[in-house]
């Protein structure tokens, strides 16, 4: 039980009774005590019924719920949640197989741990906190991880320097909590890649595209592939295994291009089918010819906030319009949006406008999303963020 009590305004408990894990600051009537950001608080309805326990935050989301029953947030709590997540990954055959030692173990709200991400790369767990509460709990979480995963991990790297609220003024936001000096090679569906969890984007690799990369492999045979926004080259090495005729990887970051080349080399040494270019997407797309018949567009989130949504949709439309214009007849386009604020419908509409602009006959072959180790809590639909379309362009 927490010392701090957050009491909601009348009728503001409704979303909590439907297990939505966020409490907005506008729903709060009063607070007993003076919690600091990151403290554990108990939440009550206006008629003093217990509703939830969670981490207190400064901001529009004031509490992120950890439990809807009145329990202690102690070692046993962390261990039980992490065990539940691990059990599911084992059951899905994502963890503990010979082919794959890369998976997301904890996906925030999707695993009932709002504000916490943990990705596993072979013997290393990379932990990322998006809330001060998770930051404070990092050592307890690391202990629980070791208790659940045992010998399967030798290192825990904490990487929260870009994800924690800047104003919270915290220390020790990045570094090893356990181990160190790890081999940075991991395996996804039998393909090898290096992960730079210290300096790379997110936790070092985009684990969420695994299933979509597999689908691309399936269509790659004999095709000329453009992997635009390639980052560390995930789609490229799958395309090569799938028998692509040539694969061109493009990213504006030269570090990403360096990593892509390394990763392709790791799987297909000295294979002349692959080339990589450090260049801006729009520049490359504008000047390229019509040599490609399989194009991947996996841009960074164009909209991080609701107020830039319109611009983001324009961005998706423009980007896809060039691909529709240039892809060969019979070409296949894999196009994605990872912006959480762009809905599935809006994204489809943007791609639809781009297709119409090109005047070509376009069919939707697949509608893609995030994989099973990035589960969406059914009470928190906001957790669905990755959207993709696979299109056949006549
Ligand atoms: N497809 C990748 C993930 C892409 S993340 C994977 O499967 O791992 C988005 C990438 O877009 C980043 O690597 C970033 O460097 C790159 N990027 C951002 N803006 C860009 C631009 N204007 N042109 C080209 N690449 C860009």
CSV table of C-alpha atoms and ligand atoms in Angstrom, one decimal:
chain,number,residue,atom,x,y,z
A,1,UNK,CA,0.0,0.0,0.0
A,2,UNK,CA,1.3,3.4,-0.9
A,3,UNK,CA,1.5,6.3,1.5
A,4,UNK,CA,0.1,8.6,-1.3
A,5,UNK,CA,-3.5,8.6,-2.3
A,6,UNK,CA,-4.7,10.1,-5.5
A,7,UNK,CA,-8.5,10.7,-5.5
A,8,UNK,CA,-10.3,11.1,-8.7
A,9,UNK,CA,-13.2,13.4,-9.6
A,10,UNK,CA,-16.7,11.9,-9.6
A,11,UNK,CA,-17.3,9.6,-12.6
A,12,UNK,CA,-13.6,9.8,-13.7
A,13,UNK,CA,-13.0,6.1,-12.6
A,14,UNK,CA,-14.8,4.7,-15.6
A,15,UNK,CA,-11.8,4.1,-17.9
A,16,UNK,CA,-10.0,2.5,-14.9
A,17,UNK,CA,-12.9,0.1,-14.4
A,18,UNK,CA,-12.3,-0.9,-18.0
A,19,UNK,CA,-8.6,-1.5,-17.1
A,20,UNK,CA,-7.2,1.4,-19.1
A,21,UNK,CA,-3.8,1.9,-17.6
A,22,UNK,CA,-3.4,5.7,-17.7
A,23,UNK,CA,-4.9,8.4,-15.5
A,24,UNK,CA,-4.9,11.9,-16.9
A,25,UNK,CA,-4.1,14.8,-14.7
A,26,UNK,CA,-7.5,16.4,-15.4
A,27,UNK,CA,-9.3,13.5,-13.8
A,28,UNK,CA,-7.7,14.1,-10.4
A,29,UNK,CA,-9.6,15.8,-7.6
A,30,UNK,CA,-6.9,15.8,-4.9
A,31,UNK,CA,-3.8,14.0,-3.7
A,32,UNK,CA,-3.1,13.0,-0.1
A,33,UNK,CA,0.6,13.7,0.6
A,34,UNK,CA,3.1,15.1,-1.8
A,35,UNK,CA,4.3,12.4,-4.1
A,36,UNK,CA,7.4,13.0,-6.2
A,37,UNK,CA,7.6,12.0,-9.8
A,38,UNK,CA,8.2,8.3,-10.0
A,39,UNK,CA,6.6,7.5,-6.6
A,40,UNK,CA,4.1,4.7,-6.2
A,41,UNK,CA,0.6,6.0,-5.5
A,42,UNK,CA,-2.8,4.4,-4.8
A,43,UNK,CA,-5.7,5.7,-6.8
A,44,UNK,CA,-9.3,6.0,-5.3
A,45,UNK,CA,-12.6,7.0,-6.7
A,46,UNK,CA,-14.4,10.0,-5.4
A,47,UNK,CA,-16.4,7.7,-3.1
A,48,UNK,CA,-13.1,6.3,-1.8
A,49,UNK,CA,-13.1,2.9,-3.5
A,50,UNK,CA,-9.6,1.6,-4.3
A,51,UNK,CA,-9.0,1.5,-8.1
A,52,UNK,CA,-5.4,1.0,-8.9
A,53,UNK,CA,-1.7,1.3,-7.9
A,54,UNK,CA,0.8,3.0,-10.2
A,55,UNK,CA,3.7,5.3,-10.9
A,56,UNK,CA,3.1,9.0,-10.4
A,57,UNK,CA,4.2,11.3,-13.2
A,58,UNK,CA,4.3,15.0,-13.9
A,59,UNK,CA,2.5,15.6,-17.2
A,60,UNK,CA,-0.8,15.0,-18.9
A,61,UNK,CA,-0.6,11.3,-17.9
A,62,UNK,CA,-0.4,11.6,-14.2
A,63,UNK,CA,-0.4,7.9,-13.2
A,64,UNK,CA,0.6,4.8,-15.1
A,65,UNK,CA,-1.1,1.8,-13.6
A,66,UNK,CA,0.9,-1.1,-12.4
A,67,UNK,CA,-1.9,-3.1,-10.8
A,68,UNK,CA,-5.7,-2.9,-10.5
A,69,UNK,CA,-5.5,-4.8,-7.2
A,70,UNK,CA,-4.0,-3.5,-4.0
A,71,UNK,CA,-0.6,-5.1,-3.9
A,72,UNK,CA,2.9,-4.1,-3.0
A,73,UNK,CA,5.2,-3.1,-5.8
A,74,UNK,CA,8.1,-5.2,-4.5
A,75,UNK,CA,10.5,-7.8,-5.8
A,76,UNK,CA,7.8,-10.5,-6.1
A,77,UNK,CA,5.7,-8.1,-8.2
A,78,UNK,CA,8.5,-7.5,-10.8
A,79,UNK,CA,9.4,-11.1,-10.9
A,80,UNK,CA,5.8,-12.2,-11.4
A,81,UNK,CA,5.2,-9.8,-14.3
A,82,UNK,CA,8.5,-10.6,-16.0
A,83,UNK,CA,7.9,-14.3,-15.6
A,84,UNK,CA,4.4,-14.0,-17.2
A,85,UNK,CA,5.9,-12.1,-20.2
A,86,UNK,CA,8.7,-14.7,-20.6
A,87,UNK,CA,6.3,-17.6,-20.3
A,88,UNK,CA,4.3,-16.1,-23.2
A,89,UNK,CA,7.5,-15.6,-25.4
A,90,UNK,CA,8.5,-19.3,-24.7
A,91,UNK,CA,5.0,-20.5,-25.6
A,92,UNK,CA,5.2,-18.5,-28.9
A,93,UNK,CA,8.6,-20.0,-29.6
A,94,UNK,CA,10.1,-16.6,-29.9
A,95,UNK,CA,12.5,-17.1,-26.9
A,96,UNK,CA,14.8,-20.1,-26.4
A,97,UNK,CA,15.1,-21.4,-30.0
A,98,UNK,CA,18.2,-22.1,-32.0
A,99,UNK,CA,17.1,-19.9,-34.9
A,100,UNK,CA,16.2,-16.8,-32.9
A,101,UNK,CA,17.7,-15.2,-29.8
A,102,UNK,CA,16.3,-11.7,-30.4
A,103,UNK,CA,12.9,-10.8,-29.1
A,104,UNK,CA,11.1,-8.1,-27.1
A,105,UNK,CA,10.5,-9.5,-23.6
A,106,UNK,CA,8.6,-6.5,-22.1
A,107,UNK,CA,6.5,-4.2,-24.3
A,108,UNK,CA,5.2,-1.6,-21.9
A,109,UNK,CA,1.4,-1.6,-21.5
A,110,UNK,CA,1.2,-4.7,-23.7
A,111,UNK,CA,2.9,-6.6,-20.8
A,112,UNK,CA,1.2,-4.7,-18.0
A,113,UNK,CA,4.3,-2.7,-17.3
A,114,UNK,CA,3.7,0.8,-18.6
A,115,UNK,CA,6.9,2.7,-19.3
A,116,UNK,CA,9.2,-0.3,-19.5
A,117,UNK,CA,10.8,-1.9,-22.6
A,118,UNK,CA,13.1,-4.8,-22.5
A,119,UNK,CA,14.7,-6.3,-25.6
A,120,UNK,CA,16.8,-9.5,-25.6
A,121,UNK,CA,19.8,-9.9,-27.9
A,122,UNK,CA,21.4,-13.2,-27.3
A,123,UNK,CA,22.9,-13.0,-23.8
A,124,UNK,CA,22.2,-9.3,-23.4
A,125,UNK,CA,19.0,-7.7,-22.1
A,126,UNK,CA,18.6,-4.0,-23.1
A,127,UNK,CA,16.3,-2.2,-20.7
A,128,UNK,CA,14.6,1.2,-21.5
A,129,UNK,CA,12.6,3.3,-19.1
A,130,UNK,CA,10.1,5.8,-20.3
A,131,UNK,CA,9.0,6.9,-16.9
A,132,UNK,CA,10.7,8.0,-13.7
A,133,UNK,CA,9.0,5.3,-11.8
A,134,UNK,CA,10.6,2.6,-14.0
A,135,UNK,CA,13.9,4.5,-13.7
A,136,UNK,CA,13.8,4.3,-9.9
A,137,UNK,CA,12.9,0.6,-10.1
A,138,UNK,CA,15.7,-0.3,-12.5
A,139,UNK,CA,17.8,-2.3,-10.1
A,140,UNK,CA,14.8,-4.2,-8.8
A,141,UNK,CA,13.8,-5.0,-12.4
A,142,UNK,CA,17.3,-6.1,-13.2
A,143,UNK,CA,17.3,-8.5,-10.2
A,144,UNK,CA,13.9,-9.9,-11.3
A,145,UNK,CA,15.2,-10.3,-14.9
A,146,UNK,CA,18.2,-12.3,-13.6
A,147,UNK,CA,15.9,-14.4,-11.4
A,148,UNK,CA,13.6,-15.2,-14.3
A,149,UNK,CA,16.1,-15.6,-17.2
A,150,UNK,CA,18.9,-17.2,-15.1
A,151,UNK,CA,22.0,-18.1,-17.1
A,152,UNK,CA,20.4,-17.2,-20.5
A,153,UNK,CA,21.6,-13.6,-19.9
A,154,UNK,CA,25.0,-12.4,-18.9
A,155,UNK,CA,24.5,-8.7,-19.3
A,156,UNK,CA,21.8,-6.1,-18.6
A,157,UNK,CA,22.3,-2.8,-20.3
A,158,UNK,CA,20.2,0.2,-19.2
A,159,UNK,CA,19.5,2.7,-22.0
A,160,UNK,CA,17.2,5.5,-21.0
A,161,UNK,CA,19.2,8.6,-21.8
A,162,UNK,CA,16.9,9.6,-24.6
A,163,UNK,CA,13.6,8.3,-23.2
A,164,UNK,CA,13.2,9.8,-19.7
A,165,UNK,CA,11.6,13.1,-19.1
A,166,UNK,CA,14.3,15.7,-19.5
A,167,UNK,CA,13.0,17.9,-16.7
A,168,UNK,CA,13.3,15.1,-14.2
A,169,UNK,CA,17.0,15.7,-14.0
A,170,UNK,CA,18.0,12.1,-13.3
A,171,UNK,CA,21.4,10.4,-13.1
A,172,UNK,CA,22.7,7.1,-14.4
A,173,UNK,CA,20.4,6.9,-17.3
A,174,UNK,CA,22.7,4.6,-19.3
A,175,UNK,CA,25.2,1.9,-18.5
A,176,UNK,CA,25.5,-1.8,-17.5
A,177,UNK,CA,23.5,-2.8,-14.5
A,178,UNK,CA,25.0,-6.3,-14.7
A,179,UNK,CA,27.9,-7.7,-16.7
A,180,UNK,CA,29.4,-5.8,-19.6
A,181,UNK,CA,31.7,-6.3,-22.6
A,182,UNK,CA,29.2,-8.6,-24.3
A,183,UNK,CA,29.4,-10.1,-27.8
A,184,UNK,CA,27.1,-7.9,-29.8
A,185,UNK,CA,26.1,-10.5,-32.4
A,186,UNK,CA,22.5,-11.8,-32.2
A,187,UNK,CA,20.3,-14.0,-34.3
A,188,UNK,CA,16.9,-13.5,-35.9
A,189,UNK,CA,15.3,-16.3,-37.8
A,190,UNK,CA,18.8,-17.8,-38.5
A,191,UNK,CA,20.3,-14.5,-39.8
A,192,UNK,CA,23.1,-12.8,-37.9
A,193,UNK,CA,23.4,-9.1,-37.1
A,194,UNK,CA,25.4,-6.8,-34.8
A,195,UNK,CA,23.5,-4.6,-32.3
A,196,UNK,CA,24.9,-1.4,-31.0
A,197,UNK,CA,22.8,-1.0,-27.9
A,198,UNK,CA,25.0,1.8,-26.6
A,199,UNK,CA,24.8,4.2,-29.5
A,200,UNK,CA,22.2,2.7,-31.8
A,201,UNK,CA,18.6,3.9,-32.2
A,202,UNK,CA,15.9,2.5,-29.8
A,203,UNK,CA,17.5,-0.5,-28.1
A,204,UNK,CA,19.8,-1.0,-31.1
A,205,UNK,CA,17.7,-3.0,-33.5
A,206,UNK,CA,14.1,-2.8,-34.8
A,207,UNK,CA,12.8,-6.0,-33.4
A,208,UNK,CA,9.3,-5.2,-34.4
A,209,UNK,CA,9.8,-5.8,-38.2
A,210,UNK,CA,10.8,-9.5,-37.8
A,211,UNK,CA,7.6,-11.0,-39.2
A,212,UNK,CA,7.4,-8.4,-42.0
A,213,UNK,CA,11.0,-9.1,-43.0
A,214,UNK,CA,10.1,-12.8,-43.2
A,215,UNK,CA,7.2,-12.0,-45.5
A,216,UNK,CA,9.6,-9.9,-47.7
A,217,UNK,CA,12.0,-12.8,-47.9
A,218,UNK,CA,9.1,-14.9,-49.3
A,219,UNK,CA,8.6,-12.4,-52.2
A,220,UNK,CA,12.2,-11.5,-52.9
A,221,UNK,CA,13.2,-14.2,-55.4
A,222,UNK,CA,14.6,-12.8,-58.6
A,223,UNK,CA,13.6,-9.2,-57.6
A,224,UNK,CA,15.5,-6.0,-57.6
A,225,UNK,CA,15.0,-4.6,-54.1
A,226,UNK,CA,15.3,-1.1,-52.7
A,227,UNK,CA,15.4,-1.0,-48.9
A,228,UNK,CA,14.7,2.6,-48.1
A,229,UNK,CA,15.3,3.7,-44.5
A,230,UNK,CA,17.3,0.6,-44.0
A,231,UNK,CA,18.8,1.4,-40.6
A,232,UNK,CA,20.9,-1.7,-39.8
A,233,UNK,CA,19.8,-3.5,-42.9
A,234,UNK,CA,17.2,-5.9,-41.5
A,235,UNK,CA,15.1,-6.1,-44.7
A,236,UNK,CA,18.2,-6.3,-46.9
A,237,UNK,CA,19.7,-9.5,-45.5
A,238,UNK,CA,16.3,-11.2,-45.6
A,239,UNK,CA,15.8,-10.1,-49.2
A,240,UNK,CA,19.2,-11.6,-50.0
A,241,UNK,CA,18.4,-14.9,-48.4
A,242,UNK,CA,15.2,-14.9,-50.3
A,243,UNK,CA,17.1,-14.9,-53.6
A,244,UNK,CA,16.9,-11.2,-54.6
A,245,UNK,CA,18.8,-10.3,-57.8
A,246,UNK,CA,20.1,-7.1,-56.3
A,247,UNK,CA,19.5,-5.3,-53.0
A,248,UNK,CA,20.2,-1.5,-52.5
A,249,UNK,CA,20.0,-0.2,-49.0
A,250,UNK,CA,19.6,3.5,-48.4
A,251,UNK,CA,19.6,5.6,-45.2
A,252,UNK,CA,20.5,9.2,-44.5
A,253,UNK,CA,22.7,8.1,-41.6
A,254,UNK,CA,26.2,7.0,-42.6
A,255,UNK,CA,26.5,5.1,-39.3
A,256,UNK,CA,23.4,3.1,-40.3
A,257,UNK,CA,24.9,2.4,-43.7
A,258,UNK,CA,28.1,1.2,-42.0
A,259,UNK,CA,26.1,-1.1,-39.8
A,260,UNK,CA,24.1,-2.4,-42.8
A,261,UNK,CA,27.2,-3.2,-44.7
A,262,UNK,CA,28.6,-5.1,-41.7
A,263,UNK,CA,25.4,-7.1,-41.2
A,264,UNK,CA,25.1,-8.0,-44.9
A,265,UNK,CA,28.8,-9.1,-44.8
A,266,UNK,CA,28.1,-11.2,-41.7
A,267,UNK,CA,25.5,-13.3,-43.6
A,268,UNK,CA,26.7,-13.0,-47.2
A,269,UNK,CA,30.4,-12.3,-47.3
A,270,UNK,CA,31.5,-10.4,-50.4
A,271,UNK,CA,28.2,-10.9,-52.1
A,272,UNK,CA,28.1,-8.5,-55.1
A,273,UNK,CA,24.3,-8.3,-55.1
A,274,UNK,CA,24.3,-5.7,-52.3
A,275,UNK,CA,25.1,-2.0,-52.3
A,276,UNK,CA,24.4,0.6,-49.7
A,277,UNK,CA,24.1,4.4,-50.0
A,278,UNK,CA,24.1,7.1,-47.4
A,279,UNK,CA,21.6,9.5,-48.8
A,280,UNK,CA,18.4,11.4,-48.1
A,281,UNK,CA,15.3,9.4,-49.1
A,282,UNK,CA,13.6,12.0,-51.1
A,283,UNK,CA,16.9,12.9,-53.0
A,284,UNK,CA,17.5,9.2,-53.8
A,285,UNK,CA,13.9,8.5,-54.8
A,286,UNK,CA,13.8,11.6,-57.1
A,287,UNK,CA,16.9,10.7,-59.0
A,288,UNK,CA,16.6,6.9,-59.1
A,289,UNK,CA,15.3,5.2,-62.3
A,290,UNK,CA,12.8,2.5,-62.6
A,291,UNK,CA,15.1,-0.4,-61.8
A,292,UNK,CA,13.3,-1.7,-58.7
A,293,UNK,CA,10.4,-4.1,-58.5
A,294,UNK,CA,10.4,-4.6,-54.8
A,295,UNK,CA,10.5,-1.4,-52.6
A,296,UNK,CA,10.5,-1.1,-48.8
A,297,UNK,CA,9.6,2.2,-47.3
A,298,UNK,CA,10.0,2.1,-43.5
A,299,UNK,CA,10.5,5.8,-42.5
A,300,UNK,CA,10.9,7.1,-38.9
A,301,UNK,CA,7.8,8.2,-37.2
A,302,UNK,CA,6.7,11.3,-39.2
A,303,UNK,CA,4.3,12.4,-36.4
A,304,UNK,CA,5.3,12.2,-32.8
A,305,UNK,CA,2.4,14.4,-31.6
A,306,UNK,CA,-1.2,14.9,-32.7
A,307,UNK,CA,-0.7,18.5,-33.8
A,308,UNK,CA,1.7,17.5,-36.6
A,309,UNK,CA,-0.6,14.8,-37.9
A,310,UNK,CA,-1.6,16.7,-41.1
A,311,UNK,CA,2.1,17.2,-42.1
A,312,UNK,CA,2.9,13.6,-41.3
A,313,UNK,CA,0.1,12.4,-43.6
A,314,UNK,CA,1.4,14.7,-46.4
A,315,UNK,CA,4.8,13.2,-45.8
A,316,UNK,CA,3.5,9.6,-46.2
A,317,UNK,CA,1.6,10.6,-49.3
A,318,UNK,CA,4.6,12.2,-51.0
A,319,UNK,CA,6.9,9.4,-50.2
A,320,UNK,CA,4.6,6.7,-51.4
A,321,UNK,CA,3.7,8.7,-54.5
A,322,UNK,CA,7.3,8.6,-55.7
A,323,UNK,CA,7.4,4.8,-55.1
A,324,UNK,CA,4.2,4.3,-57.1
A,325,UNK,CA,5.5,6.4,-59.9
A,326,UNK,CA,8.8,4.5,-60.2
A,327,UNK,CA,8.2,0.9,-59.3
A,328,UNK,CA,8.2,-1.5,-62.2
A,329,UNK,CA,5.0,-3.0,-63.4
A,330,UNK,CA,4.3,-6.1,-61.3
A,331,UNK,CA,6.2,-4.5,-58.5
A,332,UNK,CA,5.6,-5.1,-54.8
A,333,UNK,CA,5.7,-2.2,-52.3
A,334,UNK,CA,6.1,-2.8,-48.6
A,335,UNK,CA,5.1,0.5,-47.0
A,336,UNK,CA,5.0,1.3,-43.2
A,337,UNK,CA,4.2,3.9,-40.6
A,338,UNK,CA,5.4,3.5,-37.0
A,339,UNK,CA,3.8,6.7,-35.8
A,340,UNK,CA,1.4,5.9,-33.0
A,341,UNK,CA,-0.7,9.0,-33.6
A,342,UNK,CA,-1.3,8.0,-37.3
A,343,UNK,CA,-4.3,5.6,-37.3
A,344,UNK,CA,-4.5,2.6,-39.6
A,345,UNK,CA,-7.3,4.3,-41.5
A,346,UNK,CA,-5.3,7.6,-41.9
A,347,UNK,CA,-2.2,5.8,-43.1
A,348,UNK,CA,-4.2,3.8,-45.6
A,349,UNK,CA,-5.9,7.0,-46.8
A,350,UNK,CA,-2.5,8.6,-47.3
A,351,UNK,CA,-1.2,5.6,-49.3
A,352,UNK,CA,-4.5,5.5,-51.2
A,353,UNK,CA,-4.1,9.2,-52.3
A,354,UNK,CA,-0.6,8.5,-53.4
A,355,UNK,CA,-1.7,5.5,-55.5
A,356,UNK,CA,-4.5,7.5,-57.0
A,357,UNK,CA,-2.1,10.3,-57.9
A,358,UNK,CA,0.0,7.7,-59.9
A,359,UNK,CA,-3.1,6.4,-61.6
A,360,UNK,CA,-1.8,2.8,-61.4
A,361,UNK,CA,-3.8,-0.3,-60.6
A,362,UNK,CA,-2.9,-1.2,-57.0
A,363,UNK,CA,-4.0,-4.1,-54.9
A,364,UNK,CA,-3.6,-4.6,-51.2
A,365,UNK,CA,-2.0,-8.0,-50.6
A,366,UNK,CA,-1.3,-7.8,-46.9
A,367,UNK,CA,-2.1,-5.5,-44.0
A,368,UNK,CA,0.7,-5.7,-41.5
A,369,UNK,CA,1.2,-4.8,-37.9
A,370,UNK,CA,3.6,-5.5,-35.0
A,371,UNK,CA,4.6,-9.0,-34.1
A,372,UNK,CA,3.4,-11.1,-31.1
A,373,UNK,CA,6.3,-10.0,-28.8
A,374,UNK,CA,4.9,-6.5,-29.1
A,375,UNK,CA,1.4,-7.3,-27.9
A,376,UNK,CA,-1.4,-4.8,-27.6
A,377,UNK,CA,-3.2,-4.8,-24.3
A,378,UNK,CA,-6.8,-5.0,-25.3
A,379,UNK,CA,-7.7,-2.3,-22.8
A,380,UNK,CA,-5.1,0.0,-24.3
A,381,UNK,CA,-5.6,0.3,-28.0
A,382,UNK,CA,-3.1,3.1,-28.2
A,383,UNK,CA,-0.4,0.4,-28.0
A,384,UNK,CA,-1.0,-0.5,-31.6
A,385,UNK,CA,1.5,1.6,-33.5
A,386,UNK,CA,3.1,-0.3,-36.4
A,387,UNK,CA,1.1,-0.3,-39.7
A,388,UNK,CA,2.1,-1.7,-43.0
A,389,UNK,CA,0.6,-2.4,-46.4
A,390,UNK,CA,2.0,-4.8,-49.0
A,391,UNK,CA,0.8,-3.7,-52.4
A,392,UNK,CA,0.9,-5.1,-55.9
A,393,UNK,CA,1.4,-2.4,-58.4
A,394,UNK,CA,0.4,-3.3,-62.0
B,1,LIG,N1,13.7,-0.5,-41.6
B,1,LIG,C1,14.6,-0.4,-40.5
B,1,LIG,C2,14.2,0.6,-39.5
B,1,LIG,C3,14.0,2.0,-40.0
B,1,LIG,S1,14.1,3.3,-38.8
B,1,LIG,C4,14.8,-1.8,-39.9
B,1,LIG,O1,14.1,-2.7,-40.3
B,1,LIG,O2,15.6,-1.9,-39.0
B,1,LIG,C5,14.2,4.7,-39.7
B,1,LIG,C6,15.5,5.0,-40.4
B,1,LIG,O3,15.3,6.1,-41.3
B,1,LIG,C7,16.6,5.5,-39.5
B,1,LIG,O4,17.7,4.6,-39.7
B,1,LIG,C8,17.0,6.9,-39.9
B,1,LIG,O5,18.4,7.1,-40.0
B,1,LIG,C9,16.5,6.9,-41.3
B,1,LIG,N2,16.1,8.3,-41.9
B,1,LIG,C10,15.5,9.3,-41.2
B,1,LIG,N3,15.3,10.3,-42.0
B,1,LIG,C11,15.7,9.9,-43.3
B,1,LIG,C12,15.8,10.5,-44.5
B,1,LIG,N4,15.3,11.8,-44.7
B,1,LIG,N5,16.3,9.9,-45.6
B,1,LIG,C13,16.8,8.6,-45.4
B,1,LIG,N6,16.8,8.0,-44.2
B,1,LIG,C14,16.3,8.6,-43.2
